Short mmCIF file of C-alpha atoms in Angstrom, two decimals:
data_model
loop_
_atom_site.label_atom_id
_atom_site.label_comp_id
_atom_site.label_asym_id
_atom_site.label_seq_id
_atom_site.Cartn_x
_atom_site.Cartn_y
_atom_site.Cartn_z
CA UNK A 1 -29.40 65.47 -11.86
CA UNK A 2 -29.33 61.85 -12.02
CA UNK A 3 -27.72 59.94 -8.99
CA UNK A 4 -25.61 56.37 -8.94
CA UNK A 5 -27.61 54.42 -5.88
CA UNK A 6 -25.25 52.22 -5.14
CA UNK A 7 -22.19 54.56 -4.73
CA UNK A 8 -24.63 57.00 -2.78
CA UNK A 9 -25.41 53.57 -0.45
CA UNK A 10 -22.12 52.74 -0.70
CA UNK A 11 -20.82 56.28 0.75
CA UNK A 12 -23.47 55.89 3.56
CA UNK A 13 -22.81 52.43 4.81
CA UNK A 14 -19.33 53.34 4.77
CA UNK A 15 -20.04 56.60 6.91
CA UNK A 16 -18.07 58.52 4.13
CA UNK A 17 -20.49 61.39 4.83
CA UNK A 18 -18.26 64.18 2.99
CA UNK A 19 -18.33 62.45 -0.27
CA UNK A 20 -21.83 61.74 0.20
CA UNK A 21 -23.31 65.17 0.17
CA UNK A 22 -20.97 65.96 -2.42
CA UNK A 23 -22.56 63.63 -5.02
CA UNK A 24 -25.84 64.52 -3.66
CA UNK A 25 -25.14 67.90 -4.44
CA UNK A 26 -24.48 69.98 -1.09
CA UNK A 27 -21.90 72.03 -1.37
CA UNK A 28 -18.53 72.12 0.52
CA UNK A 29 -18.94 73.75 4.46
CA UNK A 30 -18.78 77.90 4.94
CA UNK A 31 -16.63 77.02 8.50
CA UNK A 32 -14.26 74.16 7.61
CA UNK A 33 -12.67 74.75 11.10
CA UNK A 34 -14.61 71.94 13.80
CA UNK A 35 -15.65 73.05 16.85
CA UNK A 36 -16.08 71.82 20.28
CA UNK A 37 -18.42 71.99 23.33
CA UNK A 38 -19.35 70.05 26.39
CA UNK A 39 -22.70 68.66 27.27
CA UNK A 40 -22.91 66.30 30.40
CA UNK A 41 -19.22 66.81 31.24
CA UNK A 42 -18.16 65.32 27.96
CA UNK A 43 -16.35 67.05 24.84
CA UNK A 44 -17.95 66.55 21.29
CA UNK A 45 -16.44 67.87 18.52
CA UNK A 46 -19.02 69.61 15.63
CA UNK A 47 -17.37 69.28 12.21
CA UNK A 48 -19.11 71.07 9.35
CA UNK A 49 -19.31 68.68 6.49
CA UNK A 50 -22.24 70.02 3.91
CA UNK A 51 -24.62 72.99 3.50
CA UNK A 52 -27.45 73.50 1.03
CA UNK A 53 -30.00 76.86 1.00
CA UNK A 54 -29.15 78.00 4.74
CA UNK A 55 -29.39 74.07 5.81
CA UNK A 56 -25.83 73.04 7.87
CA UNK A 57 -25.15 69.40 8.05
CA UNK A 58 -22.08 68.50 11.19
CA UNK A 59 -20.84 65.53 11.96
CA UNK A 60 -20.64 65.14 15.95
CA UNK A 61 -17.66 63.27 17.38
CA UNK A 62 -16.78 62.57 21.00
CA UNK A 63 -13.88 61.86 22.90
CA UNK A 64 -15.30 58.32 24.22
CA UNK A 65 -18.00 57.46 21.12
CA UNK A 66 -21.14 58.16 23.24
CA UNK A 67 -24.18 60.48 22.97
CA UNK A 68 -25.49 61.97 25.41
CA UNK A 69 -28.75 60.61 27.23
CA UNK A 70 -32.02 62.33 25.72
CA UNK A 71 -33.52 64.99 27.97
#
């Protein structure tokens, strides 16, 4: 499998993270459907994007575009 670089850097820079595991070669997610929990009182939303061999790739979103602090 050969890959283009520059779309594959494009797709990253551009946080198109769907398309990028596509043309890397992950298939699509087993649990389309995102899901949500709470860590520190705020809500982050877990979106399945990719999975390869057992290996789940999410994309985390939350409400207010912070992480949480490290623990």
């Amino acid at each position: 499998m050969t890959f283009n670089i520059k779309r594959i850097r494009d797709l990253l820079q551009n946080f198109q993270f769907n398309d990028l595991f596509n043309e890397l070669g992950w298939s699509r997610p087993l649990q389309p459907q995102p899901t949500n929990m709470v860590i520190q009182n705020t809500s982050f939303e877990l979106q399945e994007i990719a999975q390869l061999s057992g290996v789940t790739i999410y994309e985390v979103t939350s409400q207010h575009g912070k992480i949480p602090d490290a623990q």
